mmCIF file of C-alpha atoms in Angstrom:
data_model
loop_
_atom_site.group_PDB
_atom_site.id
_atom_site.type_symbol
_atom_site.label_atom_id
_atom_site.label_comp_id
_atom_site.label_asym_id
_atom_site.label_seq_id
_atom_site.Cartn_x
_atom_site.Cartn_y
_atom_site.Cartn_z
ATOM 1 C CA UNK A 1 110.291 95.310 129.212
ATOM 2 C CA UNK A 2 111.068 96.113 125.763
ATOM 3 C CA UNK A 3 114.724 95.840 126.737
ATOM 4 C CA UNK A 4 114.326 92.310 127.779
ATOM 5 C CA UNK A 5 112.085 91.495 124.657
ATOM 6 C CA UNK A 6 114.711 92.156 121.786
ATOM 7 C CA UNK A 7 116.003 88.736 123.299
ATOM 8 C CA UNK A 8 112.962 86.999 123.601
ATOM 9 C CA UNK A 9 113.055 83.637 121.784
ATOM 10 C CA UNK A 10 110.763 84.451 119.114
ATOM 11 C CA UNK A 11 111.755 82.049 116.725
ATOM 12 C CA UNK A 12 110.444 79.401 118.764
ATOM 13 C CA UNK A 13 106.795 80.156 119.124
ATOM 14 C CA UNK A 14 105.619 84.284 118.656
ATOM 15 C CA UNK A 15 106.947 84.278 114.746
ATOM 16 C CA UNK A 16 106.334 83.683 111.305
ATOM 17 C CA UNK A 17 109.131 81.653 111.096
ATOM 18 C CA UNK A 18 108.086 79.313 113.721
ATOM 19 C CA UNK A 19 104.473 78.874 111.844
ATOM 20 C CA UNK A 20 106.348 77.503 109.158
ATOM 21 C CA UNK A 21 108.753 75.650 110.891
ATOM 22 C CA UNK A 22 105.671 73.542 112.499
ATOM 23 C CA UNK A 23 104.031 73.278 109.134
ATOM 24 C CA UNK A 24 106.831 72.043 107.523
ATOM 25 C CA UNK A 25 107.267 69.503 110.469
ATOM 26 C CA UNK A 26 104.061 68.582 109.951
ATOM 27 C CA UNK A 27 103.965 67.870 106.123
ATOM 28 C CA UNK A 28 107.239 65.351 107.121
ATOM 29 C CA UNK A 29 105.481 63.515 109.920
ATOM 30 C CA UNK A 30 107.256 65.007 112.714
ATOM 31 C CA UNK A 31 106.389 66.578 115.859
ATOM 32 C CA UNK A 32 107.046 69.761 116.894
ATOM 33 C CA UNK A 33 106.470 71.033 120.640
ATOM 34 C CA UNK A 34 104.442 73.698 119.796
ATOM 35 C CA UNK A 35 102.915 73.829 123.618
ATOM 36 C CA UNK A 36 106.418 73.673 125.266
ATOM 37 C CA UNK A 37 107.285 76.577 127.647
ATOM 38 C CA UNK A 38 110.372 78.001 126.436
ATOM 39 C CA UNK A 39 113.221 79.228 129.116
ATOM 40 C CA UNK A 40 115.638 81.398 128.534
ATOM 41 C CA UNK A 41 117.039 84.385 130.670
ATOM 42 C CA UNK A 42 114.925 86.938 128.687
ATOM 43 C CA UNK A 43 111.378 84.954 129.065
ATOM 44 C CA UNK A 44 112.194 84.957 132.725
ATOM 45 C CA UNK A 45 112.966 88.543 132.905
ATOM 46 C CA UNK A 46 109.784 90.052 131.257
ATOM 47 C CA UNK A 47 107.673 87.941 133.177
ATOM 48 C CA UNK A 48 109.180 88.573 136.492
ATOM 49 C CA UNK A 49 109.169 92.477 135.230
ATOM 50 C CA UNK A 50 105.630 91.778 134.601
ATOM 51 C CA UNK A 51 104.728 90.136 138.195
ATOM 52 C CA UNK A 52 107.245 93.486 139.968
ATOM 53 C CA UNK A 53 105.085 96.176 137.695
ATOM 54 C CA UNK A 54 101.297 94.457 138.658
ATOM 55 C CA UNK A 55 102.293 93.738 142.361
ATOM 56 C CA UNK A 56 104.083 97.227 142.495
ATOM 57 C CA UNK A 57 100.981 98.771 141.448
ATOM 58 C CA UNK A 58 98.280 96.665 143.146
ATOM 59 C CA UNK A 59 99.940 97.294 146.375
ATOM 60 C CA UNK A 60 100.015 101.093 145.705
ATOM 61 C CA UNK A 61 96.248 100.913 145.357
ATOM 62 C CA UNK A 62 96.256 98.444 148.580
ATOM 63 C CA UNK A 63 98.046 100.874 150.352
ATOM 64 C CA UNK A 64 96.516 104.195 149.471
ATOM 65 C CA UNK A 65 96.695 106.867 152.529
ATOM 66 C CA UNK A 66 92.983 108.020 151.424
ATOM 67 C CA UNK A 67 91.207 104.697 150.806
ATOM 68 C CA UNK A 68 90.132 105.265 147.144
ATOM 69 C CA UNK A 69 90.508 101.722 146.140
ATOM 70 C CA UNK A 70 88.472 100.255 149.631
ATOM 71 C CA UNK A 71 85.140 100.052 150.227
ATOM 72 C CA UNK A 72 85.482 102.600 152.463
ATOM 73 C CA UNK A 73 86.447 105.494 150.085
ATOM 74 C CA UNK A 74 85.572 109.090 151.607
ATOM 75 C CA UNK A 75 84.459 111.106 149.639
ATOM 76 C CA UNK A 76 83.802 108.934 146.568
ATOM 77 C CA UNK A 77 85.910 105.278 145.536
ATOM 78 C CA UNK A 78 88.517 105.436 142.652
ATOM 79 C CA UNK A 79 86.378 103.380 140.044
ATOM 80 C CA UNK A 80 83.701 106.594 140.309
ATOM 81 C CA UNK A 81 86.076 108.799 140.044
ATOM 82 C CA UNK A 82 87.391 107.627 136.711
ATOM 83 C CA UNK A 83 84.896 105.947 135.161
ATOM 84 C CA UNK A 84 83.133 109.152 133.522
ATOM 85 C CA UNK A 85 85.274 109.640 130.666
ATOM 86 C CA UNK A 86 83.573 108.124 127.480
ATOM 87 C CA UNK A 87 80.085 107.428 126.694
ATOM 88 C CA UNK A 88 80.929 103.666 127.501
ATOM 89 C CA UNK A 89 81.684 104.661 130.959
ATOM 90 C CA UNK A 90 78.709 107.017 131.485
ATOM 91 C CA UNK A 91 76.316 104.221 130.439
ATOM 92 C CA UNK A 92 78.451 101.741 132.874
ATOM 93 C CA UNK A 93 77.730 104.648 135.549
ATOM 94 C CA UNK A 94 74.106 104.726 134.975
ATOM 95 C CA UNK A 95 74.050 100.948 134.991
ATOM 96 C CA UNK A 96 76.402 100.027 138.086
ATOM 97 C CA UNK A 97 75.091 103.239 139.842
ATOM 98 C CA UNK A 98 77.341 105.015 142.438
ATOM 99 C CA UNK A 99 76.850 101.624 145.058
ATOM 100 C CA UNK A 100 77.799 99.321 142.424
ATOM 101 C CA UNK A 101 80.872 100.979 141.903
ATOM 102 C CA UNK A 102 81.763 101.234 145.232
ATOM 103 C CA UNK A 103 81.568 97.498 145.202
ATOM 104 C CA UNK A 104 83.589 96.814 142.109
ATOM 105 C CA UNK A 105 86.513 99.326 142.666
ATOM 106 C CA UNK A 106 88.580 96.703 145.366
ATOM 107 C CA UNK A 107 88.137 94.153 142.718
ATOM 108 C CA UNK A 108 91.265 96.021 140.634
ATOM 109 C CA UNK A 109 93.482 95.880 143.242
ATOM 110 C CA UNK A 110 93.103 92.283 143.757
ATOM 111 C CA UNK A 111 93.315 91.410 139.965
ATOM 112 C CA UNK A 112 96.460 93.569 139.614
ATOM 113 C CA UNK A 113 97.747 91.526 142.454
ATOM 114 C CA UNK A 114 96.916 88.009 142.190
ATOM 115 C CA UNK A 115 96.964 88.197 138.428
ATOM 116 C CA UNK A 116 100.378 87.275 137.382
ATOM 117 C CA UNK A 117 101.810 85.132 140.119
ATOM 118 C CA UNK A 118 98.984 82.819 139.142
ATOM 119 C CA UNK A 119 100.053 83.138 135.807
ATOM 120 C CA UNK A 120 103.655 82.197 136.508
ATOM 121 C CA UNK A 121 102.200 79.212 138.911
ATOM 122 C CA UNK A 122 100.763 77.726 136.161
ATOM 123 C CA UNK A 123 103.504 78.135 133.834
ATOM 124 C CA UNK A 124 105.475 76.273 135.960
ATOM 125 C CA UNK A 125 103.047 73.346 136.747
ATOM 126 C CA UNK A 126 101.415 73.090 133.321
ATOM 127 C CA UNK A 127 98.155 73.937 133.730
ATOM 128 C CA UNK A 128 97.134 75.552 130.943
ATOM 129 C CA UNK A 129 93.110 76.824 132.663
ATOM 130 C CA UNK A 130 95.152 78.907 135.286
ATOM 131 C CA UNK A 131 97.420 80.698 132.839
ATOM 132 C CA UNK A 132 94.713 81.318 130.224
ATOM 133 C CA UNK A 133 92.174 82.499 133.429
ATOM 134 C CA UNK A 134 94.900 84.928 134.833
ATOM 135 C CA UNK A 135 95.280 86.245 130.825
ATOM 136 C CA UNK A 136 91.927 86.237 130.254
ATOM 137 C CA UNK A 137 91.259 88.513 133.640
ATOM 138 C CA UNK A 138 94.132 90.894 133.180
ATOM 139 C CA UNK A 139 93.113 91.870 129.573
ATOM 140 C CA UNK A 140 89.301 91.636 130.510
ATOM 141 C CA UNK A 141 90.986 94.583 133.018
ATOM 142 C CA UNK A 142 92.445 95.980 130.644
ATOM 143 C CA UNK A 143 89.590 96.626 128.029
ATOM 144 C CA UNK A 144 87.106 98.035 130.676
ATOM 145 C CA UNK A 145 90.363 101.010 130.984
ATOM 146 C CA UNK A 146 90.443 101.097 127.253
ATOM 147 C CA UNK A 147 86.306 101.522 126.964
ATOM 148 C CA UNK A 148 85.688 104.010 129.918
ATOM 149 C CA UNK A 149 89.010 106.207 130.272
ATOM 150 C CA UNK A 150 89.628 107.845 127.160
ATOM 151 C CA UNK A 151 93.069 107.797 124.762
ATOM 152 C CA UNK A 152 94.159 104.944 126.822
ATOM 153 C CA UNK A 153 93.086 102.584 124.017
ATOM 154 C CA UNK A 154 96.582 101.818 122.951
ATOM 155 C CA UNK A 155 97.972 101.265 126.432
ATOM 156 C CA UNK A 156 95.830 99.102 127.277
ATOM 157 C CA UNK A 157 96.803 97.370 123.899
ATOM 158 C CA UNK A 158 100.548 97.153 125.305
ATOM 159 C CA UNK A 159 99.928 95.888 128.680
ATOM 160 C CA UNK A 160 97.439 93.005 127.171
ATOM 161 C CA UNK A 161 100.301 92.258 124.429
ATOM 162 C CA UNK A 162 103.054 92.216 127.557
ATOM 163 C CA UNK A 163 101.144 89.176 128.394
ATOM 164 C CA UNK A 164 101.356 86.758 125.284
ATOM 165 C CA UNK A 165 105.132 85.919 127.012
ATOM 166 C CA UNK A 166 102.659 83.475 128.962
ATOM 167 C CA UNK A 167 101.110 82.022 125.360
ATOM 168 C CA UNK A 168 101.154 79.040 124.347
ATOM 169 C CA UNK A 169 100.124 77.963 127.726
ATOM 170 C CA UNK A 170 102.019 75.037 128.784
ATOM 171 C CA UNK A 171 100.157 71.916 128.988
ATOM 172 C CA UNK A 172 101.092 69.031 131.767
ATOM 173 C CA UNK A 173 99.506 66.250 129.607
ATOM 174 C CA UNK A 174 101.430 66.556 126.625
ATOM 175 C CA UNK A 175 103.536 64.030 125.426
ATOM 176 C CA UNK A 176 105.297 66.067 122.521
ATOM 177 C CA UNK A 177 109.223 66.830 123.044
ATOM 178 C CA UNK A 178 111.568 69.573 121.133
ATOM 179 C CA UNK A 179 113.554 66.872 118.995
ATOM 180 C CA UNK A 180 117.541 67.649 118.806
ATOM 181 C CA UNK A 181 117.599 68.888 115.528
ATOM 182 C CA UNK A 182 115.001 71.566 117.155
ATOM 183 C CA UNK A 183 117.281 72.463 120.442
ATOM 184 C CA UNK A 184 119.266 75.615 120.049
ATOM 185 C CA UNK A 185 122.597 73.662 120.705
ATOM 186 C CA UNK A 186 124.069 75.095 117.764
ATOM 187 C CA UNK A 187 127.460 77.213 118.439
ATOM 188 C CA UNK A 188 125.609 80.475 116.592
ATOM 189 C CA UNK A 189 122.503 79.801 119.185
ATOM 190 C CA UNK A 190 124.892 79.513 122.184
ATOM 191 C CA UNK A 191 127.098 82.621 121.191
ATOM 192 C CA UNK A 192 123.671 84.300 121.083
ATOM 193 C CA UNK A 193 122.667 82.773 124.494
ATOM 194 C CA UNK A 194 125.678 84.029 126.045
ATOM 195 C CA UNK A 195 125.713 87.649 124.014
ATOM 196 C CA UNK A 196 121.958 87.894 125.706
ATOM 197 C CA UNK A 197 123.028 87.047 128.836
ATOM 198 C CA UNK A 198 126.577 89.819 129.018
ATOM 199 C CA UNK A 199 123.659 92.593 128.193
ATOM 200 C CA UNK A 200 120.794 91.365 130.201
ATOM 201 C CA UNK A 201 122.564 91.060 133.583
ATOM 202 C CA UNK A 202 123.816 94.304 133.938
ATOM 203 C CA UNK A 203 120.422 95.398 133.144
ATOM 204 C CA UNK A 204 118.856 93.433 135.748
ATOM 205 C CA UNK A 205 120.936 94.536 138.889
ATOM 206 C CA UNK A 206 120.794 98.015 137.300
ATOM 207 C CA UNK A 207 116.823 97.713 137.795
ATOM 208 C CA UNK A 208 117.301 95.996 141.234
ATOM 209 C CA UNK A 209 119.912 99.132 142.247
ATOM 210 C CA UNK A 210 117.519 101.501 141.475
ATOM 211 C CA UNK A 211 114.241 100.405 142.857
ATOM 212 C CA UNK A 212 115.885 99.393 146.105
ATOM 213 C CA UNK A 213 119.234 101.030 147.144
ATOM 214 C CA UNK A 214 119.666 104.260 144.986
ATOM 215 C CA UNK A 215 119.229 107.574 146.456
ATOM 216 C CA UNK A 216 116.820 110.513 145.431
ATOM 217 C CA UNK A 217 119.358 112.371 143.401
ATOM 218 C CA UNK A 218 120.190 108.814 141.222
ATOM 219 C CA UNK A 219 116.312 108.744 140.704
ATOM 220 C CA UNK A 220 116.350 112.453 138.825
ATOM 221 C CA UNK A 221 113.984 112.579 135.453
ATOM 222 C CA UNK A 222 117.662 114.241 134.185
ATOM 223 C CA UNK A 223 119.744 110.949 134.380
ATOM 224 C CA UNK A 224 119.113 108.941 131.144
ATOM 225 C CA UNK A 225 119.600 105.594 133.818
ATOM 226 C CA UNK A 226 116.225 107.156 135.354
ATOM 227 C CA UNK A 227 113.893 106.908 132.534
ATOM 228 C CA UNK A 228 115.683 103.362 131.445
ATOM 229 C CA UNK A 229 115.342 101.997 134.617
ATOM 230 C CA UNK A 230 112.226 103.304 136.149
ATOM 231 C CA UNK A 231 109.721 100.332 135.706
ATOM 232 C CA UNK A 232 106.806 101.837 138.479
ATOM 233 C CA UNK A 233 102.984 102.002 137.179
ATOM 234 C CA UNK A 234 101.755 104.184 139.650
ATOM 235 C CA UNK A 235 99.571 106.791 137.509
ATOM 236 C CA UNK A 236 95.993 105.377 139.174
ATOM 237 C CA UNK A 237 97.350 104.638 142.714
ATOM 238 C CA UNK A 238 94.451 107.302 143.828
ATOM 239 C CA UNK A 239 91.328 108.259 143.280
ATOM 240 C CA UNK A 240 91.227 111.481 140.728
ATOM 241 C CA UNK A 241 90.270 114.172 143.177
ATOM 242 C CA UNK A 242 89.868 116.735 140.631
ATOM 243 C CA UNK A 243 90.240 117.325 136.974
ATOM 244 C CA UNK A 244 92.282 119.625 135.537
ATOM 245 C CA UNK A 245 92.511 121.231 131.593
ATOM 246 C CA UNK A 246 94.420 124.140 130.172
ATOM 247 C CA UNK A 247 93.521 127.243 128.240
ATOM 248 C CA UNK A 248 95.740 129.944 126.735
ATOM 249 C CA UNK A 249 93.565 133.000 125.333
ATOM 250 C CA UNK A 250 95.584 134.511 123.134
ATOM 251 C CA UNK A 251 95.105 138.276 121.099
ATOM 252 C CA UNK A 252 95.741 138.520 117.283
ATOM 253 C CA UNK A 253 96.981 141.378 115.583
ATOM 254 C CA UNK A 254 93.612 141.905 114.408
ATOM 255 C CA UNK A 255 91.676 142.190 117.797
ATOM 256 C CA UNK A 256 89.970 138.992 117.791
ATOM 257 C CA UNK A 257 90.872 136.255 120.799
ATOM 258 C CA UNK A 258 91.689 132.825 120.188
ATOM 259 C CA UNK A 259 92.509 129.375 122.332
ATOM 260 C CA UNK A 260 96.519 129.015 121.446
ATOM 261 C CA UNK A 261 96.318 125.937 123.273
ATOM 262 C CA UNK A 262 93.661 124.301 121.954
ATOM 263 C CA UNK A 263 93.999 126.158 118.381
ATOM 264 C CA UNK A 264 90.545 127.361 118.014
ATOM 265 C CA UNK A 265 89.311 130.640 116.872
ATOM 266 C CA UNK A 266 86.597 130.731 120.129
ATOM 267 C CA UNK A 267 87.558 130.573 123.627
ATOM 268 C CA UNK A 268 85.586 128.137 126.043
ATOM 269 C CA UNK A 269 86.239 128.346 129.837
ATOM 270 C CA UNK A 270 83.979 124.973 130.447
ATOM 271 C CA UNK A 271 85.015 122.052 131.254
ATOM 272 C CA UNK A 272 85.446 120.144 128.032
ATOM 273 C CA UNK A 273 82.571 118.028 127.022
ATOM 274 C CA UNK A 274 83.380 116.246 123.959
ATOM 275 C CA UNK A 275 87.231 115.133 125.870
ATOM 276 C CA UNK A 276 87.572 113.858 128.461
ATOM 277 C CA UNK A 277 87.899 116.646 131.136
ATOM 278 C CA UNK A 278 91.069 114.876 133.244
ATOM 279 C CA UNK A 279 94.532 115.941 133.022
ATOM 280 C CA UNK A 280 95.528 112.940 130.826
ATOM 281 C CA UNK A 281 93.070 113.540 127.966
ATOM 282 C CA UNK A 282 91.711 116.910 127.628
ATOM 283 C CA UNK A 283 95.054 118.338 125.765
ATOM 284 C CA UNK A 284 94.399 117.941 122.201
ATOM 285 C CA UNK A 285 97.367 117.187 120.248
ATOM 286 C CA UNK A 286 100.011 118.263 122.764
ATOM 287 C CA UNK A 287 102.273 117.297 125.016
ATOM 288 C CA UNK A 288 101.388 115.656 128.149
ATOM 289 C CA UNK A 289 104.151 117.172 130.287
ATOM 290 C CA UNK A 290 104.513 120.183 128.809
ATOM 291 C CA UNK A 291 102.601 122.819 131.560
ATOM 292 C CA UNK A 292 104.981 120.925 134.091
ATOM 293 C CA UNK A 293 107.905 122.808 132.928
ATOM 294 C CA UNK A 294 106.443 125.754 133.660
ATOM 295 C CA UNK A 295 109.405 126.680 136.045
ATOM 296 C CA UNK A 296 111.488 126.599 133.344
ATOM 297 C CA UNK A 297 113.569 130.148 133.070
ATOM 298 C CA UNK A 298 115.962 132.588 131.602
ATOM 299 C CA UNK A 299 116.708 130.848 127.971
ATOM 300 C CA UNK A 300 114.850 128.045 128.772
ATOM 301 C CA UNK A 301 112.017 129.191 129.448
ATOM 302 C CA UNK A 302 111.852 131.352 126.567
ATOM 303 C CA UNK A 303 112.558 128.568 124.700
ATOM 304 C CA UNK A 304 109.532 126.972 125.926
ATOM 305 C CA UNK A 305 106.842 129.535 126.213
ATOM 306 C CA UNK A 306 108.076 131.111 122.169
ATOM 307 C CA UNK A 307 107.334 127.478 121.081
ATOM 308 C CA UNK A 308 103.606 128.705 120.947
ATOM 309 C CA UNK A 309 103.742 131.989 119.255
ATOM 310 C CA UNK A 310 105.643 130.114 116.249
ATOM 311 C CA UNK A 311 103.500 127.410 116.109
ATOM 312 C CA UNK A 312 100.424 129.935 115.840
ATOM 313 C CA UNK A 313 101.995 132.051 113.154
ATOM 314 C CA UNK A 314 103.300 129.101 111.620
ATOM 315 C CA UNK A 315 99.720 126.945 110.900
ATOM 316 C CA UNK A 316 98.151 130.063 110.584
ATOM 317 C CA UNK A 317 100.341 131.268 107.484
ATOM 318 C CA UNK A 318 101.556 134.253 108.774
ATOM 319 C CA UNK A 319 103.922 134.949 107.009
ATOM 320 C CA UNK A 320 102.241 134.278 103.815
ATOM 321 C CA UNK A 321 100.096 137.557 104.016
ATOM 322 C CA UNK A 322 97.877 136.328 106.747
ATOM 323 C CA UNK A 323 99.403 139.439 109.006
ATOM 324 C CA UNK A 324 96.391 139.533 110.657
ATOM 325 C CA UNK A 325 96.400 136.123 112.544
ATOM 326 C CA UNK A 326 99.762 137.229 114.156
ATOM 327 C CA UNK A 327 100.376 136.196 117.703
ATOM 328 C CA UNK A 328 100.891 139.184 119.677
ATOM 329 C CA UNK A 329 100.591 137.602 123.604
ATOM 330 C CA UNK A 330 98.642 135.158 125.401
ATOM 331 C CA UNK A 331 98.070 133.705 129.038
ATOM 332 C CA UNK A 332 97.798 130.374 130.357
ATOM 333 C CA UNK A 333 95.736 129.116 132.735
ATOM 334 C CA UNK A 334 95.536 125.773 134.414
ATOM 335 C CA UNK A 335 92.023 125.227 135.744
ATOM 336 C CA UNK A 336 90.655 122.673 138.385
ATOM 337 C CA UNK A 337 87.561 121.123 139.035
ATOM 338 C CA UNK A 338 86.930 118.910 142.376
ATOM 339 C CA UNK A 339 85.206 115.506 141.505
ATOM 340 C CA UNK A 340 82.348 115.364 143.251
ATOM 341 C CA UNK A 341 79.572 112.441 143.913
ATOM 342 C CA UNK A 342 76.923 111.310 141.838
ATOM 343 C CA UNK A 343 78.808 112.882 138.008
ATOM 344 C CA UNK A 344 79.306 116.122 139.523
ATOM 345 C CA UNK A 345 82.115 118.703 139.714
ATOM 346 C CA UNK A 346 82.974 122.104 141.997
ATOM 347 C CA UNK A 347 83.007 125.170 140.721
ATOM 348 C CA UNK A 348 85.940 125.788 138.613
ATOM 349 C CA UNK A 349 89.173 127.378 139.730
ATOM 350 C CA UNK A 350 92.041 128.655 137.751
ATOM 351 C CA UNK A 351 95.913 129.443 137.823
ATOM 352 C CA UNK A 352 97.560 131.973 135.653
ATOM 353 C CA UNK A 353 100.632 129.704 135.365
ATOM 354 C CA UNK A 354 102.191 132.115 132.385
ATOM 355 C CA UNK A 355 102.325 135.307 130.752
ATOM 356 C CA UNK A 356 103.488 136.096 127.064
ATOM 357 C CA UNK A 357 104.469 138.754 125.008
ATOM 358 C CA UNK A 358 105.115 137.172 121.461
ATOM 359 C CA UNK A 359 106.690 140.418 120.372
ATOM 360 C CA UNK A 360 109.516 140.510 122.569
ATOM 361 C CA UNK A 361 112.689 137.984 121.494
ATOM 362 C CA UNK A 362 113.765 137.607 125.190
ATOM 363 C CA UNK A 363 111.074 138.790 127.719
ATOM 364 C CA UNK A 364 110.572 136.048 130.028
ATOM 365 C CA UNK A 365 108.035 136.457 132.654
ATOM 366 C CA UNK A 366 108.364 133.981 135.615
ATOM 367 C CA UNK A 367 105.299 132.232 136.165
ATOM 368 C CA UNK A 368 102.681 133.979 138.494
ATOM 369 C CA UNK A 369 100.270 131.543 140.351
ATOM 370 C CA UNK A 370 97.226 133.136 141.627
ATOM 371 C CA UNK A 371 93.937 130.825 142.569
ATOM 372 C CA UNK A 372 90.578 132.378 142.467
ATOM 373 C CA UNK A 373 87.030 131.379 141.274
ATOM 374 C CA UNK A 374 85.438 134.105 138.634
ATOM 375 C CA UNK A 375 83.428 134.910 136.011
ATOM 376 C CA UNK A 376 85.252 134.502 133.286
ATOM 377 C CA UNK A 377 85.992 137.014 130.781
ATOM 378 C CA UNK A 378 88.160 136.583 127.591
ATOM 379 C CA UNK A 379 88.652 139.899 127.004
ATOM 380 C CA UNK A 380 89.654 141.158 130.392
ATOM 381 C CA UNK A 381 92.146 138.091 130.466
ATOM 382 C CA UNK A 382 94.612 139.832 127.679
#
């Protein structure tokens, strides 16, 4: 979408320039079409991108083998399951209750679906109360994710900026026209037109290869093609069965045990309370993905796993006489908690996805995974 955007025709409506350009028009007693819909290849793309990403997503939830976004939802429906990240969404919990929830949670599928070919409907027949309903609905959407899921606050930002391509909305009554001195006709505008157009198109049947026709190996994370082409919002297809957080207890060269993951002097096996405890937000600072290469090994995985022990030393001043906060090994555990009804959770369970021996330049240790529900000790962990 950002692809297609560079060539959006900005100039004409979203832009300083164009504020200007209708003031000045103004101040001469002219007429400038500031409620036209503008067409060009790149408006078309981004909003067909944007109808392909909603329906593509809204039919995921539709189709979900478990039934988390139905009424119907066994054990619990999707909405409950995510909605108990912030204190927003705790107070919309004890407000909308369990049943009310359960009510409101196939509402998102149908919003995500009906959403923007309304939008484009009344883009194309001028009616300005269907495009600014369809806006006004998505983003509406949009904020409730932003207020009850947490660190999703600029996402949600994105996706409700995706949809100012539909602004101004076109209106059917309006007699004003885009005079000729205001038509791109010029030879620089239709170079531009036709520069656009050379780099759009390959894009577009690239996109169209890949979601349709291209086999599993094309679709690899380790083709740069994948991660430009992959345009699929299927993170919330399913109800969150369980949340998960890491923990790495770590011992320092004095004795004492720290949290190398979540850099704190004090290790705490509970789930977090002041994050969110889901696998999306309770990683402070870090990257999302990284516990996914845990399979990484030989070189690699050094490469990965050593990326902690520096980091420690390295904010800890190690090696400015603070000896004593040396990284000498750590573990790290992933740990799991089913979501249950009414704002509870299971028992925790934890993985020992990776052992570390900072001391070592090239000791990798493949990844042991071992489930089991305990009483958690720091010390007996190292």
């Amino acid at each position: 979408m950002l692809f297609y955007a560079m060539f959006l025709p900005t100039a004409n409506v979203l832009s300083v320039d164009s504020l200007l350009r209708k003031k000045m028009h103004h101040e001469s007693g002219r007429f400038y079409g500031s409620d036209q819909v503008i067409v060009s290849l790149a408006t078309i793309c981004v909003k067909a991108q944007i109808l392909w990403i909603y329906l593509d997503a809204g039919q995921g939830k539709y189709n979900d083998p478990l039934g988390g976004w139905s009424l119907n939802a066994d054990p619990i429906p999707a909405l409950d399951s995510y909605a108990r990240h912030t204190v927003i969404a705790r107070y919309l919990y004890a407000f909308a209750t369990p049943v009310g929830l359960r009510l409101m949670t196939p509402s998102v599928v149908y919003i995500e679906l009906l959403t923007a070919p309304i939008a484009l409907i009344g883009s194309y027949f001028g009616n300005r109360r269907l495009v600014l309903s369809a806006i006004i609905l998505i983003c509406s959407l949009h904020a409730g994710i932003a207020m009850t899921v947490r660190n999703t606050f600029l996402l949600s930002s994105i996706a409700c900026a995706a949809w100012a391509v539909f602004l101004p909305p076109p209106s059917i009554s309006s007699s004003m026209k885009l005079s000729a001195a205001n038509t791109p006709t010029s030879a620089s505008s239709k170079r531009s037109s036709i520069y656009s157009t050379i780099v759009i198109v390959p894009m577009i049947f690239g996109s169209v290869w890949f979601e349709t026709i291209s086999g599993e190996c094309n679709q690899s994370m380790k083709h740069i093609w994948s991660t430009l082409l992959h345009n699929r919002w299927n993170v919330f297809i399913g109800a969150e069965e369980y949340v998960t957080w890491e923990i790495a207890p770590g011992r320092l060269q004095n004795g004492s045990v720290v949290d190398v993951w979540g850099r704190k002097v004090n290790v705490d096996w509970q789930m977090p309370g002041s994050g969110a405890p889901s696998t999306s937000t309770a990683r402070p600072g870090r990257w999302r993905s990284f516990p996914y290469l845990a399979e990484l090994d030989g070189e690699e995985g050094d490469a990965l796993w050593s990326y902690l022990c520096r980091q420690w030393d390295t904010e800890n001043c190690v090696d400015k006489g603070n000896e004593g906060k040396k990284l000498l090994r750590y573990n790290f555990f992933m740990l799991q908690a089913d979501v249950l009804p009414d704002m509870e959770f299971s028992p925790t369970r934890k993985r020992l996805i990776h052992s570390h021996d900072c001391t070592k330049k090239s000791n990798f240790v493949k990844h042991i995974i071992q489930t089991e529900t305990s009483n958690f000790d720091q010390d007996a962990e190292l």
